[in-house]
Structures are given as structure tokens and as C-alpha cells.
Amino acid sequence: MPAAATLTSPLPPPDPAGAAVRARLAGFVRALRDNGFATGLSESADALRLLAAPGLADKTRLRAALRALFASRRSDWEKFDALFDAFWFEKHVRASVRMADQRRTPTALPLRPGADAPEAGGTGPVSRVDRVPGSDTGADEGAAQRRAGASRAERLEATDFRHIADPQELERAYALAQRLAKAMRARLTRRARAARTGARLDLRRTLHRSVARGGLPVELVHRRRRSKPLKLVILLDASGSMSPYVAVFVRFIHGALDSFRQAAAFVFHTRLIDVTDAVKEKDPQRAMDRLGLMAQGVGGGTRIGESLATFNRWHAARTLHSRTAVLIVSDGYDTGEPELLAREMAALHRRCRRIVWLNPMIGWRDYAPEAAGMKAALPFVDLFAPAHNLESLEALEPYLARL
Amino acid sequence: MSDRDIIAQRLAEAGYLADRDLATALSLMDLLHRPLLLEGAAGVGKTAVAQALAQVHCAPLIRLQCYEGLDQNAALYEWNYQRQILALKAREGSGESPRAVEAEIFSQDYLLERPLLAAIRSVTPAVLLIDEVDRADEEFEAFLLEILSDFQVTIPELGTITARSIPRVVLTSNGTRELSDALRRRCLYHFVDFPDVDREAAILKARVPGIDAALALQVARFVRDVRREDLRKVPGVAESLDFAAALTGIGLKDLRQDPESVYDLLITLLKTHEDRCALPREVVARLLEQVA
């Protein structure tokens, strides 16, 4: 082992490899970064040392070594080999490795970016998001327009998202949803801070302080309970039947996650997609674009039960703790088995603090939760609330603040 | 033989059968002086890596178990307040100068070493295992990062303590919280997966005394199939070791010989009620048929 001195600056000036290798390696590191690897200069320097190290001459060994160095999470670990082979051993690597548009996308997406990239960049996904609410069937659209015409005086807050057809009105609704989510967040955190009470004596620290006074415990030190901030996990149903509402909730999610330090968001239709990274994108437009793309259902109904199973199995341990509220936004039309849904809801219920189910259809007249899926899920839901207009979202805040 | 093969062989002698990638990562630890971050499901043997590594290098294993609320006092050092107060009381009225008393009670004798300090003050390079780092708070992670890059500690009353030796650091994470990019970047990374059938059979043979080769292979296959079932808590290597030990304990030579006992012994593999229900007798019987 070398002395401590070498470790404070752990690397001797690297140079064992020639300039050509260095340039090539730089290209490789760039490709890795484009694929969401978090690597810095010191990793590159170490990689140069590895390239020069004896015993790492053959391809598989070098690959394993570089993988250990560059990968820093499971998703990196899994795609590294393909990237390595593509870069060092195939032609046209640039095209196949570059996926700048897809940075930090969840692993569920296919690795071969060639196929997806044009789609991501080309068609304006914004238009897709924005188009959704208007994309009702003809009859519905007519109804919506009539309604809009008749209800000019109605407050926007009370209008069902389905019936907002005017693009400007829609923009206002989006902006309101986002603002509402942010305001909710601010109030929630303040409450969490104010709630820090409850004092027990911290004997060890009291003793520590008393040393300076010859052992006389003049200052008593109390132990405060650290309060975990409320964490919000949002599961949004993006299936066909929900399409009039998806765009608004996408905005709402963005607003909520934008400033929530601890939050996660998932979108599901036939499968579950982690969209947290996409939503945390600083530029709201980019976030919307990416989310809009991901939220598009592939058709074939909603599998709420299976999506929840995926969540419970792969994401719950990471995202849930005892102060987590899970917000499910769905109309409850499930094409899977109700038993599965009930089982997964029960499992979810055990792991989090509250489950809030927002159902846009509650706002409809004469609605009763008749769908088999909805019925199966209801026993595990702490709050079953409407979410068809901004008023109903606003009404949610006091409830969440009490958690 | 390369470093990697030497390490793999020594680990095997210490009772840990590493796959090639892990051996590579372990050999890189010495070459690049970076900590190693191990991730993987519970029970795949992440902690055992550190134990075996300590044995290979004949180094002391110093373990820091992380938990929520872990702070510097529990991880790095603390003054022994009780002793300090006793010392002060004993010297009351003895006429010693306050400066001398102060120097005395803030000397090494009154310092309680916690794992991190113990690791860098160890004369021989220790293996420092920071277990379940994802359970600690984010603030602690930042503090850890500082220690792991400088390997020196400043104690206000005592001065800066630089490392006598640089420990080999192994961190493990179960993924209950996302770790910071900075910590991940600093570390080498290895994802520990469940071993394949042959390696698991070899592990069973190495670790379960008196197990015969045929049974070890059967158990390995059976456990692989159980892991493929839809379970809440997938059995790890530790569980399959228990299972194999229990089977040898009741003197079973062949899994198919006594399905009823195998079913009873599933308590060593399946640790939740739901999972027990997920594997009824018929399913177990079907799995047992595949083992042959």
C-alpha cells in the first residue's frame, strides 16, 4: 500500500498510453456520458492507467475492468457491455451509440437508440400532449363545444377538463394546475417544519456540554425527533379512457415534483414507466415533451393490477417510506384481474402511509364505482376523491397537509 | 497468473467463490485505490465479499453498519465524557494548572474510536465494510465522501489525524434510497447477482459440511427454480445454505426421495406467509420433478 500522501491526489500524472488511444478513450467517455453515465475526469485518468496495466490485455478483462470503473448503477452496469462493444468493435458507432436526446431515460426503454431517436427528436411531442384533450370522438367534441359556449360565465376552476376545448383556456388550466401543485408543496413543507416538537433528554450530549463546567449539567440538551418530510409518489393512468385528463395531470405532476425534494412519478397503461427523471427536467417544455412521449399508451387496455405489481416489486423499496403518500390517478377501468389488483393494493397499503385515489369520473353525475377493478381497490384506499376539475384538486391540499 | 486469477483463487481458499467480474473489480481496488460499491438483492453475499477480502489480505475487518440517523459520533469518534468528568472531579483542588488538566482530558486516552477512525488508524491496512450505506442519511453520505477521498480526520481538540494505512473500502447498498452521483462516481461498481447453478452448487459444497455433490447440484437447481417463481422475498445464497444444511441435517441424499420433508424445510427458503402460499405442495412437487 502506498503512503497516505499519494492518496490525497490518488493519481500520478497519467500518460502511459499514446495520444491516439487517449483521443479514442475521450470519445468513449463522451459516448458514455451521452448514455447517462456520470463519469468525471478522474475516471478517465484511471481508465488510461487501466489501458496500460498488464494483465488487462484481452477484451473481456478490459471490458470488465472498465465497467467496474465507469458504471455506477445497475442500469449502467447492464448496458455497458453493449456500449463497449459498439464503440470499440463495430463500425458506425457514432450513430448507434449516440443518444443525446434520450439522456437519463429509464432503463425500461430499449437500448438501441437508433430506432427511437428520430421519433424523439422529430415529431413535436408537445403537440401530442396538447392534442390529447381535444382528441375526443366527434360527438364528444361537439358536446364540449356546446358546453363551452353555454358556460362562458363558469369559472375555469369548476369546468371539467373534458370540456375545455379552447386552446387558451386549456393553457390557463395547465398553468393553474402547475401553480396549484407548487403552492401545495410549499404549504406542506412549512407544516412539516412547524411540527417538529417532542423533546426527550439527550443524556450523552448533556454530559458532553457539562465537561466544560466541571461536570455540572447546566445546559440540558434535548433530543428532537427528526421528521421525515412527506414524500409523494404519483401513479398516473395514461390509458385511452383517461386521455382527456392526462395532459392536465402531466402538468400537475410537473408542478408537484418540480419542487418536492422527495417525490417520484410513474405513468402506467399496459405497463409501468418511471418518469421521475423526465419530470425533474429543469426546462418545463422539455419535461412535458418527454413525459408526453412516455405517457402515450400503446393501446390494449389498462392493466392496473400488473402495473402495481411491477411497482411493488421493483420500485417500492426505493421510493416508499413510512411518510409516503401514494396518489393514484385513474378511472379504475382495469382490463386485468380484479383479484390481482386487490392483492397489490393490499401490499401497497401496508408499505405507505396513505393511498389517495383520484378518479376523474366521480365528478360525473350519477357515477358509482361499479367497475370491477375500482370495487376491488376501494377497500385499501384512504381517500377516494374526484379530480375532474381544478377545484377538486385544490380541495385535496388540506387532506395531504394532515398526513 | 494475473491479479484477477490470484484474487479469485485466494477468495476461494477463504470460502468465497467469486465470479470473474467480481475478481476483476477486487483487483482494481488495489490498482486504483478506489472503494468498491456492491449492489444487489438482499442475501446474494455482498457482506461476505468484505469478510472474505479481509481474510485474503490477513487484514482486520472493521464494519460500520449504517442506519437512519447515524452521525459522526457513532461513525468516527467521540470523547469519553464520563471519563473526562471523572478525571476533572479527581483533580479538583489538586492544584494542577488548568492547561495541564485540559491537555490531559483531551488526549488520546479519552478518545473513543469508532469504525471510520479505527480503520484509518489501523497499522495494517484494514478492510472497511460500510454496510447498507443507503440506510444512512444524505448528510452522512456527504461526510463519508469527504473521509473516503482525504483519509484524514480533523478533531478540533486534538488536531488532524492522517491515515496510518489506507483501508480497502467496501460499500454495500440494497437500493432503499438512491445514492448520490458523487459517491457512485468515486467508487468502483459491481452488481452482485444470484450465482448460476454451477457456482451455487460449488458454494454449497464449500460451505455446507458433509453435503454430497449430487445433492448440492439438486439444491442449486431447485433454488434457481424457486427464484423464478413470483415471490416477494426471493431466497438468497444465505437461505439456500440454510436449506442445504437442513437437508443434510435430516440425512437426505436425494430431493425426490422425500418431498414431504422438502416441503417442510421450505421454511428456510421462504420467509413470508404470502410466499409460502405462493408455493403449494403441487408446485413444489412440479419443481422437484425438474431437478433431476
XYZ file of C-alpha atoms in Angstrom:
695
model
C 0.000 0.000 0.000
C 1.321 3.442 -0.818
C 1.598 6.142 1.765
C -1.271 8.426 2.534
C 0.280 11.235 0.563
C -0.300 9.551 -2.739
C -3.894 9.087 -1.924
C -4.849 12.643 -1.356
C -4.074 13.033 -5.037
C -4.631 9.451 -5.979
C -3.266 9.530 -9.481
C 0.190 10.026 -10.803
C 0.176 12.069 -13.986
C -1.266 9.627 -16.445
C 0.375 9.101 -19.591
C 1.173 5.585 -20.383
C -0.963 5.422 -23.461
C -0.377 7.286 -26.687
C -2.280 10.277 -27.908
C -4.396 8.252 -30.304
C -5.645 5.990 -27.543
C -6.334 8.977 -25.387
C -8.453 10.621 -28.050
C -10.341 7.405 -28.633
C -10.957 6.992 -24.933
C -12.233 10.548 -24.733
C -14.713 9.644 -27.442
C -15.785 6.601 -25.483
C -16.276 8.631 -22.312
C -18.342 11.110 -24.270
C -20.499 8.295 -25.586
C -20.933 7.010 -22.039
C -21.996 10.430 -20.804
C -24.490 10.678 -23.621
C -25.923 7.467 -22.299
C -26.410 8.829 -18.842
C -23.210 7.645 -17.166
C -21.981 10.049 -14.520
C -18.244 9.985 -15.083
C -15.650 12.645 -14.448
C -12.062 13.414 -15.283
C -10.575 11.220 -12.604
C -12.379 8.221 -14.073
C -10.866 8.924 -17.474
C -7.429 9.222 -15.933
C -7.909 5.916 -14.154
C -9.106 4.345 -17.373
C -5.844 5.351 -19.048
C -3.968 3.608 -16.302
C -6.054 0.517 -16.826
C -5.374 0.538 -20.554
C -1.685 0.466 -19.768
C -1.922 -2.096 -16.996
C -0.500 -5.516 -17.689
C -2.925 -8.380 -17.386
C -5.810 -6.455 -18.856
C -4.761 -7.037 -22.426
C -7.664 -9.120 -23.612
C -11.035 -7.699 -24.443
C -13.266 -9.315 -21.838
C -10.943 -8.427 -18.995
C -10.573 -4.864 -20.087
C -14.299 -4.603 -20.525
C -14.973 -5.935 -17.041
C -12.402 -3.564 -15.588
C -13.747 -0.506 -17.359
C -17.262 -1.496 -16.422
C -16.377 -1.594 -12.748
C -14.816 1.831 -13.128
C -17.393 3.649 -15.231
C -20.687 2.075 -14.259
C -22.207 3.370 -11.080
C -25.661 1.876 -11.008
C -27.418 -1.201 -12.173
C -28.775 0.327 -15.367
C -25.255 1.459 -16.338
C -23.931 -1.947 -15.483
C -26.397 -3.650 -17.760
C -25.908 -1.505 -20.824
C -22.152 -1.093 -20.540
C -21.158 -4.214 -22.442
C -23.275 -3.321 -25.437
C -21.884 0.207 -25.496
C -18.342 -1.026 -25.114
C -18.659 -3.499 -27.951
C -20.417 -0.986 -30.144
C -17.770 1.633 -29.617
C -14.589 -0.379 -29.832
C -15.521 -3.218 -32.137
C -18.108 -2.053 -34.619
C -18.374 0.397 -37.429
C -20.762 3.342 -37.494
C -20.506 3.515 -33.787
C -21.377 7.147 -33.562
C -24.793 6.615 -34.939
C -25.546 3.647 -32.750
C -24.096 4.897 -29.520
C -25.204 8.480 -29.534
C -28.477 9.069 -27.910
C -28.184 12.567 -26.592
C -31.922 13.099 -26.686
C -32.508 10.103 -24.518
C -30.317 11.137 -21.647
C -31.223 9.670 -18.335
C -34.253 7.911 -19.650
C -35.401 4.978 -17.552
C -33.990 1.586 -18.304
C -37.322 0.284 -19.452
C -36.713 1.969 -22.768
C -34.893 -0.010 -25.407
C -31.179 0.496 -25.606
C -30.950 0.679 -29.392
C -31.334 4.364 -29.755
C -31.071 4.382 -33.496
C -34.631 3.318 -33.778
C -36.051 5.701 -31.225
C -34.021 8.838 -31.574
C -35.629 10.237 -34.685
C -39.016 9.809 -33.153
C -37.940 11.577 -30.012
C -36.429 14.494 -31.808
C -38.590 14.803 -34.870
C -42.293 14.875 -34.260
C -43.098 17.586 -31.802
C -44.297 15.650 -28.804
C -45.665 18.864 -27.411
C -48.334 18.853 -29.963
C -49.157 15.342 -28.903
C -49.624 16.284 -25.310
C -51.598 19.303 -26.170
C -53.663 17.467 -28.677
C -54.839 14.853 -26.264
C -57.715 16.658 -24.593
C -59.117 17.713 -27.923
C -58.808 14.297 -29.435
C -62.184 13.134 -28.303
C -64.560 11.495 -30.684
C -66.607 13.737 -32.921
C -69.748 13.612 -30.863
C -67.908 14.426 -27.693
C -66.185 17.330 -29.317
C -69.451 18.752 -30.408
C -70.815 18.411 -26.918
C -67.726 20.022 -25.494
C -68.060 22.975 -27.773
C -71.694 23.463 -26.967
C -70.873 23.275 -23.350
C -68.046 25.720 -23.662
C -70.297 28.104 -25.468
C -73.003 27.904 -22.865
C -70.735 28.211 -19.884
C -68.633 31.247 -20.593
C -69.533 32.608 -17.207
C -68.480 29.485 -15.370
C -65.263 29.696 -13.527
C -62.482 27.802 -15.145
C -61.779 26.035 -11.906
C -65.120 24.336 -11.953
C -65.025 23.198 -15.537
C -64.438 19.547 -16.210
C -61.153 19.129 -18.026
C -63.012 17.228 -20.715
C -64.999 20.242 -21.646
C -62.208 22.726 -22.042
C -61.711 22.977 -25.760
C -60.386 26.461 -26.355
C -56.563 26.252 -26.520
C -56.158 29.415 -24.488
C -58.450 28.194 -21.762
C -56.504 24.966 -21.800
C -53.218 26.807 -21.345
C -54.730 28.602 -18.374
C -55.860 25.315 -16.904
C -52.360 23.888 -17.299
C -50.783 26.909 -15.672
C -53.269 26.739 -12.808
C -52.639 23.051 -12.273
C -48.922 23.673 -12.089
C -49.254 26.633 -9.748
C -51.622 24.719 -7.535
C -49.194 21.841 -7.235
C -46.385 24.196 -6.269
C -48.461 26.030 -3.696
C -49.495 22.730 -2.197
C -45.885 21.747 -1.893
C -44.886 24.962 -0.135
C -47.645 24.701 2.420
C -46.900 21.074 3.052
C -43.243 21.639 3.865
C -43.898 24.533 6.181
C -46.253 22.361 8.101
C -43.676 19.616 8.400
C -41.168 22.014 9.883
C -43.577 23.501 12.392
C -44.484 20.046 13.607
C -41.011 19.356 14.968
C -41.721 19.118 18.657
C -41.477 16.464 21.302
C -38.413 16.666 23.496
C -36.594 13.978 25.349
C -33.364 14.490 27.210
C -30.236 13.611 25.273
C -28.071 12.345 28.115
C -24.915 11.882 26.100
C -24.893 15.387 24.689
C -25.852 16.893 28.034
C -22.862 15.177 29.557
C -20.706 16.417 26.695
C -21.704 20.026 27.333
C -21.177 19.663 31.050
C -17.490 18.813 30.650
C -16.680 22.482 30.219
C -18.428 23.235 33.523
C -16.678 20.636 35.532
C -19.415 18.105 35.187
C -22.294 20.299 36.203
C -25.131 19.808 33.746
C -26.015 23.474 33.336
C -27.207 23.168 29.784
C -29.696 20.445 29.112
C -29.719 19.110 25.599
C -32.935 17.777 24.243
C -33.421 15.280 21.564
C -35.812 16.230 18.853
C -37.476 13.762 16.664
C -36.373 14.220 13.162
C -39.378 14.421 10.999
C -39.179 12.868 7.623
C -40.595 15.178 5.034
C -43.679 13.925 3.340
C -42.870 12.080 0.177
C -45.230 11.993 -2.727
C -45.455 9.160 -5.226
C -47.806 9.723 -8.130
C -49.072 6.927 -10.342
C -50.852 8.256 -13.392
C -53.082 6.149 -15.573
C -52.417 7.145 -19.182
C -54.738 4.719 -20.895
C -57.158 5.658 -23.622
C -60.122 6.192 -21.325
C -58.142 8.732 -19.327
C -56.893 10.679 -22.305
C -58.937 13.858 -21.718
C -57.290 14.212 -18.322
C -53.730 13.077 -18.895
C -52.382 16.370 -20.201
C -53.618 18.309 -17.183
C -52.229 15.793 -14.733
C -48.900 15.767 -16.503
C -48.706 19.490 -15.693
C -49.853 18.885 -12.170
C -47.185 16.249 -11.657
C -44.534 18.510 -13.061
C -45.554 21.274 -10.721
C -45.536 18.987 -7.706
C -42.247 17.261 -8.479
C -40.514 20.385 -9.607
C -40.022 21.499 -6.036
C -40.714 18.402 -3.970
C -37.356 17.231 -2.732
C -38.675 13.737 -2.381
C -41.110 12.654 -4.987
C -41.469 10.109 -7.692
C -43.822 9.753 -10.586
C -44.869 6.811 -12.677
C -47.091 6.508 -15.663
C -48.922 3.316 -16.488
C -51.204 1.919 -19.140
C -50.353 -1.655 -20.027
C -47.033 -1.346 -18.283
C -45.425 0.908 -15.710
C -42.840 3.534 -16.609
C -40.735 5.531 -14.176
C -40.963 9.128 -15.332
C -39.367 10.794 -12.299
C -36.220 11.776 -14.157
C -38.130 13.124 -17.101
C -40.310 15.253 -14.866
C -37.409 16.643 -12.888
C -36.036 18.149 -16.074
C -35.445 21.837 -15.348
C -36.870 23.160 -18.577
C -40.623 22.600 -18.270
C -41.142 22.317 -22.009
C -38.564 19.558 -22.346
C -40.076 17.767 -19.369
C -43.502 17.976 -20.937
C -42.175 16.645 -24.219
C -40.508 13.672 -22.661
C -43.402 12.915 -20.379
C -45.897 13.288 -23.167
C -43.995 10.730 -25.187
C -43.782 8.288 -22.324
C -47.375 8.740 -21.307
C -48.675 7.571 -24.627
C -50.440 4.299 -24.197
C -49.758 1.525 -26.617
C -53.406 0.503 -26.651
C -54.862 -2.747 -25.433
C -56.464 -1.559 -22.227
C -55.198 -0.747 -18.764
C -53.510 -3.233 -16.531
C -53.643 -1.507 -13.196
C -53.037 -4.660 -11.177
C -49.979 -5.661 -13.153
C -48.625 -2.136 -13.153
C -48.984 -2.010 -9.374
C -47.303 -5.394 -9.114
C -44.365 -4.041 -11.078
C -44.270 -1.036 -8.810
C -44.412 -3.098 -5.622
C -41.766 -5.431 -6.813
C -39.167 -3.136 -8.371
C -39.761 0.391 -7.195
C -41.486 0.239 -3.817
C -38.382 -0.440 -1.727
C -36.650 2.552 -3.240
C -39.487 5.022 -3.329
C -41.718 4.293 -0.351
C -41.162 5.004 3.292
C -43.456 5.432 6.243
C -44.221 9.062 5.378
C -45.164 8.499 1.798
C -48.481 9.346 0.274
C -49.298 7.464 -2.879
C -51.509 9.311 -5.298
C -53.160 7.132 -7.916
C -54.895 8.957 -10.719
C -57.070 6.553 -12.644
C -60.641 5.914 -13.682
C -60.397 2.361 -12.407
C -61.221 0.680 -15.701
C -58.946 -2.311 -15.428
C -58.694 -4.972 -18.095
C -56.689 -7.257 -15.804
C -57.955 -9.447 -12.997
C -59.595 -7.652 -10.059
C -58.066 -10.214 -7.636
C -54.574 -9.236 -8.679
C -55.422 -5.581 -8.264
C -56.836 -6.176 -4.787
C -53.752 -8.138 -3.752
C -51.349 -5.498 -4.977
C -53.375 -2.712 -3.417
C -53.196 -4.564 -0.106
C -49.425 -4.879 -0.431
C -49.089 -1.209 -1.313
C -51.348 -0.224 1.566
C -49.035 -1.943 4.036
C -45.987 -0.065 2.836
C -47.087 3.521 2.659
C -48.910 5.985 4.858
C -51.886 6.865 2.742
C -53.305 5.931 -0.603
C -55.271 8.626 -2.347
C -57.172 7.591 -5.417
C -58.212 10.408 -7.680
C -60.903 9.432 -10.092
C -61.988 11.981 -12.674
C -65.270 10.157 -13.118
C -66.506 10.900 -9.607
C -67.215 14.343 -10.937
C -69.701 12.941 -13.404
C -73.293 12.857 -12.445
C -74.675 9.526 -11.227
C -71.270 7.952 -11.039
C -70.905 4.950 -8.782
C -67.711 2.919 -8.600
C -69.109 -0.075 -10.435
C -66.059 -1.124 -12.419
C -64.754 -4.415 -11.045
C -61.236 -3.054 -10.694
C -62.391 0.034 -8.837
C -64.503 -2.054 -6.477
C -61.591 -4.345 -5.737
C -59.266 -1.452 -4.999
C -61.604 0.660 -2.865
C -61.155 -1.132 0.495
C -57.487 -0.109 0.507
C -57.982 3.490 -0.484
C -57.826 6.097 2.275
C -59.260 8.905 0.232
C -61.335 8.459 -2.866
C -61.781 11.851 -4.429
C -62.863 13.469 -7.648
C -60.278 15.036 -9.903
C -62.135 16.286 -12.887
C -61.501 19.985 -12.393
C -59.118 22.340 -10.651
C -61.450 22.878 -7.715
C -61.301 19.220 -6.854
C -57.511 19.277 -6.947
C -57.478 22.285 -4.682
C -59.734 20.528 -2.230
C -57.087 17.865 -1.843
C -54.474 20.071 -0.250
C -55.820 20.231 3.318
C -56.045 16.462 3.343
C -52.475 15.962 2.218
C -51.260 18.540 4.725
C -52.646 16.457 7.579
C -50.691 13.343 6.693
C -1.422 -15.724 -13.493
C -2.963 -12.288 -13.430
C -4.029 -10.357 -10.361
C -7.570 -11.326 -11.029
C -6.907 -15.047 -11.004
C -4.761 -14.793 -7.904
C -7.513 -12.939 -6.067
C -10.177 -15.375 -7.243
C -8.092 -18.289 -6.059
C -7.362 -16.741 -2.674
C -11.012 -15.859 -2.209
C -11.924 -19.453 -2.964
C -9.451 -20.566 -0.303
C -11.194 -18.186 2.097
C -14.510 -19.849 1.251
C -15.892 -17.260 -1.150
C -16.388 -18.297 -4.753
C -16.263 -15.090 -6.768
C -17.209 -14.792 -10.394
C -14.620 -13.361 -12.761
C -16.052 -9.860 -12.902
C -16.036 -9.528 -9.147
C -12.441 -10.739 -9.002
C -11.547 -8.092 -11.584
C -13.227 -5.392 -9.545
C -11.414 -6.514 -6.397
C -8.056 -6.460 -8.138
C -8.802 -2.969 -9.422
C -9.386 -1.782 -5.858
C -5.699 -2.227 -5.179
C -4.603 -0.811 -8.501
C -6.679 2.357 -8.443
C -7.225 2.757 -4.675
C -10.915 3.297 -5.062
C -13.670 1.979 -2.801
C -15.900 -0.738 -4.201
C -19.664 -0.302 -4.210
C -21.615 -3.555 -4.265
C -25.286 -3.564 -5.126
C -27.649 -6.471 -5.402
C -30.666 -8.121 -3.873
C -30.611 -8.988 -0.180
C -28.852 -12.262 0.511
C -26.616 -12.535 -2.541
C -23.488 -12.359 -0.400
C -22.414 -8.728 -0.543
C -21.272 -8.625 3.053
C -19.479 -11.934 2.648
C -17.258 -10.353 -0.012
C -15.775 -7.995 2.547
C -15.310 -10.770 5.065
C -13.509 -12.924 2.532
C -11.426 -9.975 1.376
C -10.275 -9.352 4.930
C -9.278 -12.975 5.229
C -7.389 -12.888 1.921
C -5.327 -9.881 2.938
C -5.000 -11.039 6.554
C -6.425 -7.667 7.479
C -8.756 -6.733 10.295
C -12.352 -6.317 9.172
C -13.900 -3.145 10.504
C -17.603 -2.881 9.988
C -19.787 0.172 10.019
C -23.453 -0.724 9.891
C -25.406 2.232 8.590
C -28.842 3.192 9.823
C -31.076 6.183 9.689
C -29.768 8.880 11.973
C -26.193 7.586 12.007
C -23.956 10.532 12.784
C -20.297 11.412 13.188
C -20.293 10.458 16.845
C -21.268 6.917 16.091
C -19.201 6.575 12.942
C -15.971 8.471 13.519
C -15.024 9.335 17.085
C -16.391 10.550 20.352
C -14.895 11.805 23.564
C -15.403 9.616 26.563
C -17.384 12.176 28.534
C -17.883 10.084 31.606
C -14.168 9.516 31.996
C -13.441 13.163 31.336
C -15.782 14.215 34.105
C -14.346 11.683 36.491
C -10.852 12.940 35.693
C -11.939 16.508 36.320
C -13.517 15.614 39.652
C -10.435 13.675 40.719
C -8.205 16.665 40.014
C -10.404 19.203 41.777
C -8.309 21.033 44.309
C -5.141 19.181 43.387
C -3.576 22.452 42.256
C -2.765 21.297 38.749
C -2.802 24.037 36.176
C -5.992 24.183 34.123
C -3.950 23.905 30.943
C -2.417 20.632 32.055
C -5.796 19.252 33.036
C -7.209 20.229 29.676
C -4.337 18.641 27.802
C -4.872 15.531 29.840
C -8.582 15.088 29.319
C -8.395 15.809 25.604
C -5.644 13.301 24.946
C -5.810 10.052 23.033
C -6.679 8.142 26.193
C -10.059 9.804 26.347
C -10.871 9.324 22.703
C -13.322 6.614 21.730
C -12.546 5.239 18.309
C -15.495 4.497 16.104
C -15.193 2.383 12.932
C -14.046 5.071 10.491
C -11.301 6.354 12.757
C -10.299 2.834 13.706
C -9.954 1.970 10.031
C -7.552 4.773 9.185
C -5.589 4.390 12.402
C -5.071 0.685 11.905
C -1.386 -0.167 11.455
C -2.051 -2.814 8.838
C -4.409 -1.708 6.067
C -7.849 -2.760 7.230
C -10.856 -3.816 5.217
C -13.562 -1.299 5.999
C -17.067 -2.550 5.347
C -19.673 0.183 5.179
C -22.812 -1.882 5.183
C -26.133 -0.735 3.743
C -24.936 2.771 3.082
C -28.324 3.573 1.554
C -29.877 3.464 5.018
C -27.819 6.390 6.253
C -28.971 9.966 5.687
C -27.841 12.050 2.765
C -25.812 14.319 5.040
C -23.852 11.368 6.295
C -23.172 10.262 2.765
C -21.564 13.618 2.005
C -19.436 13.320 5.121
C -18.428 9.816 4.140
C -17.367 11.033 0.736
C -15.016 13.506 2.370
C -13.391 10.852 4.548
C -13.044 8.470 1.628
C -11.227 10.994 -0.508
C -8.907 12.524 2.093
C -8.379 9.703 4.554
C -7.734 12.203 7.263
C -9.804 13.437 10.132
C -9.641 16.690 11.990
C -10.535 16.574 15.665
C -10.721 20.162 16.916
C -9.202 19.443 20.340
C -6.524 17.115 19.068
C -5.529 18.179 15.586
C -5.522 16.394 12.291
C -5.121 12.654 12.235
C -3.803 11.343 8.953
C -4.175 7.743 7.949
C -1.546 5.287 9.104
C -2.695 2.994 6.359
C -5.278 3.274 3.637
C -8.109 0.831 4.238
C -9.715 -1.158 1.455
C -13.259 0.090 1.490
C -16.285 -1.976 0.513
C -19.705 -0.330 0.496
C -22.924 -2.254 0.111
C -26.351 -0.979 -0.831
C -29.769 -2.577 -1.054
C -31.327 0.224 -3.010
C -33.726 1.536 -0.360
C -32.598 5.026 -1.348
C -30.927 6.383 -4.420
C -27.271 7.140 -3.655
C -25.706 10.387 -4.779
C -23.894 10.522 -8.088
C -20.797 11.846 -6.348
C -20.497 8.773 -4.155
C -21.199 6.452 -7.028
C -18.649 8.144 -9.213
C -15.993 7.860 -6.555
C -16.463 4.099 -6.277
C -15.864 1.105 -8.447
C -19.163 -0.611 -9.051
C -20.147 -4.218 -9.124
C -23.650 -5.588 -9.364
C -23.882 -8.841 -7.448
C -26.393 -11.199 -8.983
C -27.594 -14.579 -7.801
C -24.958 -17.177 -8.691
C -25.664 -19.554 -11.557
C -26.387 -23.207 -10.785
C -22.822 -24.471 -11.009
C -21.396 -21.741 -8.855
C -24.155 -22.089 -6.287
C -23.542 -25.848 -6.157
C -19.848 -25.142 -5.640
C -20.683 -22.650 -2.881
C -22.883 -25.233 -1.171
C -20.140 -27.820 -1.376
C -17.608 -25.401 0.056
C -19.769 -24.119 2.885
C -22.026 -26.972 3.978
C -20.020 -29.679 5.668
C -20.896 -33.213 4.633
C -23.079 -32.373 1.648
C -22.565 -34.610 -1.346
C -22.081 -33.292 -4.842
C -25.311 -34.671 -6.293
C -27.463 -33.138 -3.577
C -25.664 -29.792 -3.845
C -26.442 -29.671 -7.549
C -30.077 -30.618 -6.936
C -30.466 -27.942 -4.295
C -28.880 -25.357 -6.557
C -31.271 -26.218 -9.388
C -34.259 -26.292 -7.061
C -33.409 -22.902 -5.576
C -32.909 -21.452 -9.046
C -36.407 -22.581 -9.982
C -37.860 -21.232 -6.751
C -36.275 -17.856 -7.537
C -38.068 -17.827 -10.857
C -41.427 -18.092 -9.136
C -43.230 -14.884 -8.399
C -42.080 -14.295 -4.820
C -41.984 -11.289 -2.596
C -38.723 -12.184 -0.903
C -36.529 -14.114 -3.283
C -34.309 -16.531 -1.322
C -30.650 -15.526 -1.302
C -27.497 -17.591 -1.043
C -27.696 -17.484 2.745
C -31.142 -19.089 2.554
C -30.037 -21.814 0.179
C -27.118 -22.562 2.524
C -29.587 -22.976 5.384
C -31.812 -25.128 3.220
C -28.925 -27.375 2.202
C -27.700 -27.621 5.779
C -31.176 -28.585 6.947
C -31.457 -31.233 4.248
C -28.115 -32.782 5.149
C -29.138 -32.475 8.778
C -32.079 -34.818 8.290
C -29.884 -37.127 6.238
C -31.492 -36.667 2.854
C -29.471 -37.801 -0.142
C -31.922 -37.059 -2.917
C -34.547 -34.320 -3.016
C -37.124 -36.514 -4.736
C -36.775 -39.174 -2.097
C -38.898 -37.326 0.445
C -40.964 -34.454 -0.998
C -42.856 -34.027 2.269
C -39.727 -33.165 4.251
C -38.553 -30.874 1.482
C -41.877 -29.067 1.694
C -41.497 -28.703 5.455
C -37.959 -27.414 5.131
C -39.065 -24.661 2.782
C -39.328 -22.527 5.908
C -35.598 -21.971 5.486
C -36.126 -20.549 1.992
C -39.425 -18.687 2.123
C -39.728 -16.063 4.792
C -43.182 -14.609 4.316
C -46.618 -16.101 4.614
C -47.511 -14.944 1.116
C -44.543 -16.726 -0.363
C -45.451 -19.934 1.460
C -48.904 -19.690 -0.059
C -47.414 -18.991 -3.470
C -45.670 -22.374 -3.399
C -48.273 -25.002 -2.515
C -47.418 -28.714 -2.443
C -48.279 -29.253 -6.110
C -45.927 -26.513 -7.261
C -43.144 -27.870 -5.085
C -43.753 -31.337 -6.493
C -43.510 -29.951 -10.027
C -40.292 -28.110 -9.210
C -38.847 -31.250 -7.654
C -39.502 -33.190 -10.840
C -37.484 -30.668 -12.810
C -34.499 -31.006 -10.526
C -33.470 -34.404 -11.752
